[in-house]
Short mmCIF file of the C-alpha atoms (twelve columns), coordinates in Angstrom:
data_MODEL
# 
_entry.id   MODEL 
# 
loop_
_atom_site.group_PDB 
_atom_site.id 
_atom_site.type_symbol 
_atom_site.label_atom_id 
_atom_site.label_alt_id 
_atom_site.label_comp_id 
_atom_site.label_asym_id 
_atom_site.label_seq_id 
_atom_site.Cartn_x 
_atom_site.Cartn_y 
_atom_site.Cartn_z 
_atom_site.pdbx_PDB_model_num 
ATOM 1   C CA . MET A 1   93.892  81.272 85.089 1 
ATOM 2   C CA . ILE A 2   95.511  84.407 83.915 1 
ATOM 3   C CA . PHE A 3   98.796  83.511 85.173 1 
ATOM 4   C CA . LYS A 4   98.692  80.035 84.005 1 
ATOM 5   C CA . SER A 5   97.924  81.602 80.591 1 
ATOM 6   C CA . ASN A 6   100.501 83.613 80.502 1 
ATOM 7   C CA . TYR A 7   102.963 81.074 81.946 1 
ATOM 8   C CA . VAL A 8   101.895 78.745 78.439 1 
ATOM 9   C CA . LEU A 9   102.586 81.738 76.538 1 
ATOM 10  C CA . LEU A 10  105.762 82.202 77.907 1 
ATOM 11  C CA . LEU A 11  107.062 78.399 77.568 1 
ATOM 12  C CA . LEU A 12  105.716 78.936 73.769 1 
ATOM 13  C CA . PHE A 13  108.244 81.575 73.003 1 
ATOM 14  C CA . MET A 14  111.074 80.467 74.512 1 
ATOM 15  C CA . PHE A 15  110.735 77.088 72.364 1 
ATOM 16  C CA . LEU A 16  109.988 79.109 69.355 1 
ATOM 17  C CA . SER A 17  113.406 81.353 70.074 1 
ATOM 18  C CA . GLN A 18  115.236 78.560 71.330 1 
ATOM 19  C CA . THR A 19  114.089 76.914 67.659 1 
ATOM 20  C CA . ILE A 20  115.198 79.656 65.649 1 
ATOM 21  C CA . PHE A 21  118.536 80.175 67.682 1 
ATOM 22  C CA . SER A 22  118.999 76.416 66.702 1 
ATOM 23  C CA . GLN A 23  118.343 76.819 63.007 1 
ATOM 24  C CA . LYS A 24  120.305 79.847 62.573 1 
ATOM 25  C CA . ARG A 25  123.401 78.545 64.351 1 
ATOM 26  C CA . VAL A 26  123.216 75.497 61.859 1 
ATOM 27  C CA . ASP A 27  122.488 76.937 58.765 1 
ATOM 28  C CA . THR A 28  125.003 79.275 58.708 1 
ATOM 29  C CA . ALA A 29  128.879 79.680 59.126 1 
ATOM 30  C CA . ASP A 30  131.525 80.336 61.409 1 
ATOM 31  C CA . LEU A 31  134.408 80.382 59.290 1 
ATOM 32  C CA . LYS A 32  134.908 80.963 55.322 1 
ATOM 33  C CA . VAL A 33  138.364 79.387 53.974 1 
ATOM 34  C CA . GLN A 34  139.223 80.348 50.377 1 
ATOM 35  C CA . TYR A 35  141.115 77.986 48.138 1 
ATOM 36  C CA . ARG A 36  143.301 77.888 44.618 1 
ATOM 37  C CA . MET A 37  142.803 74.763 42.586 1 
ATOM 38  C CA . LEU A 38  145.673 73.928 40.521 1 
ATOM 39  C CA . ILE A 39  145.564 71.557 37.346 1 
ATOM 40  C CA . PHE A 40  148.496 70.968 35.353 1 
ATOM 41  C CA . SER A 41  146.794 69.505 31.861 1 
ATOM 42  C CA . ASP A 42  150.089 67.523 30.658 1 
ATOM 43  C CA . GLN A 43  153.133 66.298 31.564 1 
ATOM 44  C CA . ASP A 44  155.197 69.669 30.050 1 
ATOM 45  C CA . SER A 45  153.104 72.054 32.253 1 
ATOM 46  C CA . LEU A 46  153.479 69.562 35.460 1 
ATOM 47  C CA . MET A 47  157.483 69.769 34.870 1 
ATOM 48  C CA . THR A 48  157.592 73.352 33.939 1 
ATOM 49  C CA . GLY A 49  155.531 74.912 36.279 1 
ATOM 50  C CA . ILE A 50  154.045 77.510 33.973 1 
ATOM 51  C CA . ASP A 51  151.058 76.403 32.172 1 
ATOM 52  C CA . TYR A 52  148.165 75.038 34.077 1 
ATOM 53  C CA . ASP A 53  144.512 76.506 34.554 1 
ATOM 54  C CA . VAL A 54  143.228 78.149 38.142 1 
ATOM 55  C CA . PHE A 55  139.653 78.077 39.914 1 
ATOM 56  C CA . GLU A 56  138.698 79.625 42.969 1 
ATOM 57  C CA . TYR A 57  136.163 78.377 45.850 1 
ATOM 58  C CA . SER A 58  135.133 79.439 48.807 1 
ATOM 59  C CA . LEU A 59  134.055 76.391 51.686 1 
ATOM 60  C CA . LEU A 60  131.583 77.586 54.169 1 
ATOM 61  C CA . PHE A 61  131.463 75.610 57.328 1 
ATOM 62  C CA . ASN A 62  130.409 75.038 60.978 1 
ATOM 63  C CA . SER A 63  130.577 71.847 62.598 1 
ATOM 64  C CA . GLN A 64  127.202 70.290 60.817 1 
ATOM 65  C CA . LYS A 65  127.333 71.744 57.410 1 
ATOM 66  C CA . SER A 66  129.041 73.008 54.819 1 
ATOM 67  C CA . ILE A 67  129.230 74.304 50.933 1 
ATOM 68  C CA . TYR A 68  132.505 74.489 48.745 1 
ATOM 69  C CA . SER A 69  131.748 76.103 45.700 1 
ATOM 70  C CA . ASP A 70  133.075 79.046 43.410 1 
ATOM 71  C CA . ASP A 71  132.269 82.259 45.040 1 
ATOM 72  C CA . THR A 72  130.285 83.721 41.616 1 
ATOM 73  C CA . LEU A 73  127.983 80.721 41.442 1 
ATOM 74  C CA . LYS A 74  125.275 81.159 43.628 1 
ATOM 75  C CA . LYS A 75  124.405 84.673 42.198 1 
ATOM 76  C CA . PHE A 76  125.072 83.325 39.295 1 
ATOM 77  C CA . TYR A 77  121.881 81.131 39.459 1 
ATOM 78  C CA . ASN A 78  119.765 83.775 41.225 1 
ATOM 79  C CA . TYR A 79  120.473 86.268 38.167 1 
ATOM 80  C CA . ILE A 80  119.182 83.606 35.861 1 
ATOM 81  C CA . ARG A 81  116.255 83.048 37.710 1 
ATOM 82  C CA . ASN A 82  115.738 86.639 37.681 1 
ATOM 83  C CA . ASN A 83  116.317 86.925 33.886 1 
ATOM 84  C CA . ARG A 84  114.064 83.994 32.796 1 
ATOM 85  C CA . GLY A 85  113.273 85.116 29.075 1 
ATOM 86  C CA . ASN A 86  116.075 87.633 28.591 1 
ATOM 87  C CA . TYR A 87  118.702 86.858 26.159 1 
ATOM 88  C CA . GLY A 88  122.534 86.754 27.215 1 
ATOM 89  C CA . LEU A 89  124.183 85.843 30.153 1 
ATOM 90  C CA . PRO A 90  126.771 88.278 32.514 1 
ATOM 91  C CA . SER A 91  130.319 87.798 31.353 1 
ATOM 92  C CA . VAL A 92  133.250 85.887 33.378 1 
ATOM 93  C CA . SER A 93  134.307 89.641 34.683 1 
ATOM 94  C CA . LYS A 94  130.542 90.610 35.816 1 
ATOM 95  C CA . GLY A 95  130.527 87.318 38.055 1 
ATOM 96  C CA . TYR A 96  130.226 83.701 35.174 1 
ATOM 97  C CA . PRO A 97  131.473 80.852 37.219 1 
ATOM 98  C CA . LYS A 98  134.803 79.343 35.889 1 
ATOM 99  C CA . SER A 99  133.174 76.362 37.182 1 
ATOM 100 C CA . LYS A 100 129.726 75.114 38.323 1 
ATOM 101 C CA . SER A 101 130.791 72.115 40.739 1 
ATOM 102 C CA . SER A 102 129.522 72.078 44.603 1 
ATOM 103 C CA . ILE A 103 130.004 69.668 47.575 1 
ATOM 104 C CA . TYR A 104 127.057 69.928 49.940 1 
ATOM 105 C CA . LYS A 105 128.052 68.357 53.427 1 
ATOM 106 C CA . ASP A 106 124.799 68.234 55.733 1 
ATOM 107 C CA . GLY A 107 126.158 65.947 58.529 1 
ATOM 108 C CA . ASP A 108 128.236 62.499 57.223 1 
ATOM 109 C CA . LYS A 109 126.064 62.930 53.980 1 
ATOM 110 C CA . ILE A 110 128.672 64.523 51.324 1 
ATOM 111 C CA . ILE A 111 126.130 65.771 48.306 1 
ATOM 112 C CA . ALA A 112 128.606 66.619 44.638 1 
ATOM 113 C CA . THR A 113 126.836 68.177 41.797 1 
ATOM 114 C CA . LEU A 114 129.196 67.917 38.441 1 
ATOM 115 C CA . PRO A 115 129.068 69.142 35.176 1 
ATOM 116 C CA . ILE A 116 129.076 65.833 32.788 1 
ATOM 117 C CA . GLY A 117 129.174 67.858 29.092 1 
ATOM 118 C CA . LYS A 118 126.285 70.514 29.261 1 
ATOM 119 C CA . ASN A 119 124.538 68.799 31.741 1 
ATOM 120 C CA . LEU A 120 124.637 69.152 35.851 1 
ATOM 121 C CA . TYR A 121 124.631 65.184 38.226 1 
ATOM 122 C CA . SER A 122 124.463 65.423 41.766 1 
ATOM 123 C CA . PHE A 123 125.545 62.242 44.055 1 
ATOM 124 C CA . GLN A 124 126.180 61.241 47.374 1 
ATOM 125 C CA . GLU A 125 130.154 60.957 48.244 1 
ATOM 126 C CA . PRO A 126 131.741 57.654 49.702 1 
ATOM 127 C CA . ASN A 127 133.414 58.823 52.809 1 
ATOM 128 C CA . LEU A 128 136.748 58.798 52.397 1 
ATOM 129 C CA . GLN A 129 139.269 56.485 55.087 1 
ATOM 130 C CA . TRP A 130 142.237 58.288 56.018 1 
ATOM 131 C CA . GLU A 131 145.677 57.033 57.170 1 
ATOM 132 C CA . LEU A 132 147.930 59.656 59.348 1 
ATOM 133 C CA . LEU A 133 151.375 59.978 58.149 1 
ATOM 134 C CA . PRO A 134 152.203 61.554 61.980 1 
ATOM 135 C CA . GLU A 135 156.354 62.557 61.552 1 
ATOM 136 C CA . GLN A 136 155.278 64.861 58.484 1 
ATOM 137 C CA . SER A 137 154.233 68.832 59.255 1 
ATOM 138 C CA . LYS A 138 154.590 72.282 58.114 1 
ATOM 139 C CA . GLU A 139 153.184 75.802 58.752 1 
ATOM 140 C CA . ILE A 140 150.009 76.945 56.416 1 
ATOM 141 C CA . LEU A 141 148.385 80.607 56.689 1 
ATOM 142 C CA . GLY A 142 150.125 80.211 60.691 1 
ATOM 143 C CA . TYR A 143 148.807 77.224 61.284 1 
ATOM 144 C CA . SER A 144 150.338 73.807 62.139 1 
ATOM 145 C CA . CYS A 145 149.573 71.420 60.143 1 
ATOM 146 C CA . ASN A 146 150.236 67.331 59.644 1 
ATOM 147 C CA . LEU A 147 149.920 64.736 56.827 1 
ATOM 148 C CA . ALA A 148 147.420 62.397 55.614 1 
ATOM 149 C CA . LYS A 149 147.298 60.217 52.909 1 
ATOM 150 C CA . THR A 150 144.254 58.728 51.265 1 
ATOM 151 C CA . ILE A 151 142.908 56.055 48.495 1 
ATOM 152 C CA . THR A 152 139.783 57.317 46.902 1 
ATOM 153 C CA . ASP A 153 136.975 54.998 45.869 1 
ATOM 154 C CA . THR A 154 138.570 54.898 42.112 1 
ATOM 155 C CA . GLY A 155 141.499 54.039 43.248 1 
ATOM 156 C CA . LYS A 156 143.083 57.616 43.367 1 
ATOM 157 C CA . LEU A 157 146.136 58.639 45.768 1 
ATOM 158 C CA . TYR A 158 145.692 62.252 47.443 1 
ATOM 159 C CA . TYR A 159 147.707 63.401 50.675 1 
ATOM 160 C CA . ALA A 160 146.125 66.423 52.850 1 
ATOM 161 C CA . TRP A 161 147.859 68.955 55.120 1 
ATOM 162 C CA . TYR A 162 145.398 69.743 57.959 1 
ATOM 163 C CA . THR A 163 145.278 71.339 61.184 1 
ATOM 164 C CA . THR A 164 143.878 70.380 64.802 1 
ATOM 165 C CA . LYS A 165 144.230 73.908 65.633 1 
ATOM 166 C CA . ILE A 166 140.726 73.809 63.763 1 
ATOM 167 C CA . PRO A 167 139.252 71.184 65.149 1 
ATOM 168 C CA . ILE A 168 136.628 71.017 62.530 1 
ATOM 169 C CA . PRO A 169 136.474 67.662 60.197 1 
ATOM 170 C CA . GLU A 170 135.757 70.138 56.559 1 
ATOM 171 C CA . GLY A 171 137.942 70.434 53.754 1 
ATOM 172 C CA . PRO A 172 137.900 71.618 50.017 1 
ATOM 173 C CA . PHE A 173 135.869 69.471 47.937 1 
ATOM 174 C CA . ARG A 174 135.037 65.465 49.460 1 
ATOM 175 C CA . PHE A 175 138.725 65.973 51.536 1 
ATOM 176 C CA . LYS A 176 136.773 65.704 55.078 1 
ATOM 177 C CA . GLY A 177 136.783 63.363 58.004 1 
ATOM 178 C CA . LEU A 178 140.070 64.273 59.626 1 
ATOM 179 C CA . ASN A 179 140.162 65.293 62.910 1 
ATOM 180 C CA . GLY A 180 140.362 69.070 61.850 1 
ATOM 181 C CA . LEU A 181 140.258 71.413 58.821 1 
ATOM 182 C CA . VAL A 182 142.494 70.449 55.358 1 
ATOM 183 C CA . LEU A 183 144.488 73.484 54.388 1 
ATOM 184 C CA . GLU A 184 146.206 72.106 51.520 1 
ATOM 185 C CA . VAL A 185 145.298 68.442 49.208 1 
ATOM 186 C CA . TYR A 186 147.484 67.379 45.993 1 
ATOM 187 C CA . SER A 187 147.217 64.304 43.615 1 
ATOM 188 C CA . GLU A 188 150.114 61.730 43.798 1 
ATOM 189 C CA . ASP A 189 151.469 63.206 40.899 1 
ATOM 190 C CA . LYS A 190 150.948 66.636 41.793 1 
ATOM 191 C CA . SER A 191 148.654 67.403 38.518 1 
ATOM 192 C CA . LEU A 192 146.236 68.351 40.866 1 
ATOM 193 C CA . ILE A 193 146.934 71.169 44.140 1 
ATOM 194 C CA . ILE A 194 144.414 72.702 46.190 1 
ATOM 195 C CA . LYS A 195 145.489 75.215 48.337 1 
ATOM 196 C CA . SER A 196 143.965 77.651 51.043 1 
ATOM 197 C CA . SER A 197 144.644 81.162 50.719 1 
ATOM 198 C CA . GLU A 198 142.587 82.684 53.581 1 
ATOM 199 C CA . ILE A 199 140.434 81.820 56.559 1 
ATOM 200 C CA . ILE A 200 138.359 84.372 57.660 1 
ATOM 201 C CA . LYS A 201 135.412 84.398 60.033 1 
ATOM 202 C CA . SER A 202 131.712 84.237 58.607 1 
ATOM 203 C CA . ASN A 203 128.078 84.165 59.139 1 
ATOM 204 C CA . GLU A 204 127.025 83.521 55.602 1 
ATOM 205 C CA . PRO A 205 124.325 81.204 55.169 1 
ATOM 206 C CA . ILE A 206 125.002 77.401 54.527 1 
ATOM 207 C CA . GLU A 207 122.776 75.876 51.472 1 
ATOM 208 C CA . PRO A 208 123.013 73.920 48.556 1 
ATOM 209 C CA . ILE A 209 123.329 75.488 45.219 1 
ATOM 210 C CA . ASP A 210 119.779 76.414 44.105 1 
ATOM 211 C CA . TYR A 211 120.859 74.691 40.308 1 
ATOM 212 C CA . ILE A 212 118.042 75.053 37.409 1 
ATOM 213 C CA . THR A 213 118.248 71.777 36.289 1 
ATOM 214 C CA . VAL A 214 120.377 68.805 38.010 1 
ATOM 215 C CA . TYR A 215 120.062 65.040 37.009 1 
ATOM 216 C CA . ASN A 216 120.280 62.817 40.743 1 
ATOM 217 C CA . VAL A 217 121.846 59.748 39.700 1 
ATOM 218 C CA . SER A 218 121.563 59.274 43.037 1 
ATOM 219 C CA . ASP A 219 124.929 56.567 42.754 1 
ATOM 220 C CA . LYS A 220 128.631 57.429 42.110 1 
ATOM 221 C CA . ALA A 221 129.035 54.169 39.846 1 
ATOM 222 C CA . ASN A 222 126.105 55.638 38.268 1 
ATOM 223 C CA . PHE A 223 127.776 59.192 37.350 1 
ATOM 224 C CA . LEU A 224 130.904 57.751 36.439 1 
ATOM 225 C CA . LYS A 225 129.535 55.292 34.139 1 
ATOM 226 C CA . LYS A 226 127.718 58.533 32.496 1 
ATOM 227 C CA . ARG A 227 131.365 60.204 32.440 1 
ATOM 228 C CA . ARG A 228 132.941 57.397 31.023 1 
ATOM 229 C CA . GLU A 229 129.983 56.746 28.275 1 
ATOM 230 C CA . PHE A 230 130.265 60.888 27.572 1 
ATOM 231 C CA . ILE A 231 134.532 60.634 26.941 1 
ATOM 232 C CA . GLU A 232 133.625 57.923 24.660 1 
ATOM 233 C CA . ASN A 233 131.103 59.467 22.545 1 
ATOM 234 C CA . PRO A 234 131.048 63.077 23.772 1 
ATOM 235 C CA . ASN A 235 128.283 63.817 21.170 1 
ATOM 236 C CA . SER A 236 125.540 61.334 22.026 1 
ATOM 237 C CA . ASP A 237 123.344 63.461 23.263 1 
ATOM 238 C CA . GLU A 238 123.536 65.138 19.769 1 
ATOM 239 C CA . PHE A 239 122.480 62.254 17.797 1 
ATOM 240 C CA . SER A 240 118.631 63.119 17.762 1 
ATOM 241 C CA . SER A 241 117.987 65.760 15.041 1 
ATOM 242 C CA . ARG A 242 114.823 66.311 13.136 1 
ATOM 243 C CA . PHE A 243 117.595 66.748 9.571  1 
ATOM 244 C CA . LYS A 244 118.941 64.526 7.571  1 
ATOM 245 C CA . VAL A 245 121.285 64.379 5.091  1 
ATOM 246 C CA . TYR A 246 121.910 62.427 1.644  1 
ATOM 247 C CA . SER A 247 123.875 61.611 -0.420 1 
ATOM 248 C CA . PRO A 248 123.444 62.557 -5.025 1 
ATOM 249 C CA . ASP A 249 121.989 59.375 -5.606 1 
ATOM 250 C CA . GLY A 250 119.116 59.334 -2.265 1 
ATOM 251 C CA . LYS A 251 120.543 57.221 0.200  1 
ATOM 252 C CA . GLU A 252 120.896 58.745 3.814  1 
ATOM 253 C CA . LEU A 253 123.828 59.670 5.049  1 
ATOM 254 C CA . LYS A 254 124.190 58.075 8.679  1 
ATOM 255 C CA . THR A 255 127.667 59.873 10.352 1 
ATOM 256 C CA . ASN A 256 129.566 58.857 13.092 1 
ATOM 257 C CA . LYS A 257 130.252 61.403 15.347 1 
ATOM 258 C CA . ARG A 258 132.309 58.988 17.909 1 
ATOM 259 C CA . VAL A 259 135.181 61.263 18.570 1 
ATOM 260 C CA . PRO A 260 136.867 60.073 22.233 1 
ATOM 261 C CA . LEU A 261 137.687 63.199 24.583 1 
ATOM 262 C CA . LYS A 262 141.480 62.853 25.287 1 
ATOM 263 C CA . ILE A 263 141.490 63.678 28.762 1 
ATOM 264 C CA . ASN A 264 144.191 63.750 31.757 1 
ATOM 265 C CA . GLU A 265 141.814 61.662 34.173 1 
ATOM 266 C CA . SER A 266 144.524 62.057 37.114 1 
ATOM 267 C CA . ILE A 267 142.734 65.325 37.341 1 
ATOM 268 C CA . LEU A 268 139.358 64.562 37.380 1 
ATOM 269 C CA . LEU A 269 138.483 64.809 41.201 1 
ATOM 270 C CA . ASP A 270 137.867 60.982 42.418 1 
# 
């Protein structure tokens, strides 16, 4: 009876150990890739190559999960949660993220969290369909790479250099699904380029960013509609106010704040 009891305890211990090990394996990274995203806002900066915005991102991934974000984003929101009620935010030099966007992948599901104005919205990205260009090749960070292209659900053409030497279908932002790791992506006119700068081993946790407030729009079409509304009327969320303005004759003045934003939409990551 004692032997049977010990045997049951041993089986339970083995089951718990395997469960914990499996959970650790799934939720921790194998590799970390650093990327630099270059955005050329107009034709002049694209032609001269000297006036552009740079964003730094990292990709933590294993064969099943990944998180792509600004390296300081997780620390930033931890700081916000731990300092609620205090005034002031950390400066850029102390960890204020330049981008609050993130992409979390779990299996085949890709969840994007992107800003529109002051707010953050999340939705599921459609998977990309790739066309391989087998006669093209080059070396990036010591890895032999092949070229592929895709047309997104919004009709934009992107090219991606990927390496089968790291045979995991990962990459920056939503550019995943090839039979290898994507090390470089660029738009058709090269106004947007994402380049890898480093690949290292990592056992950091893979988890979605714990934002304060995110609006889940469930469908990407709803996100694009919301963004279009904001571009056409960026002050739409500012209309409601308890203050009113009157003319000298006592009539209430209605101000028209509809001033569309001037945005080069080729740099939007669709």
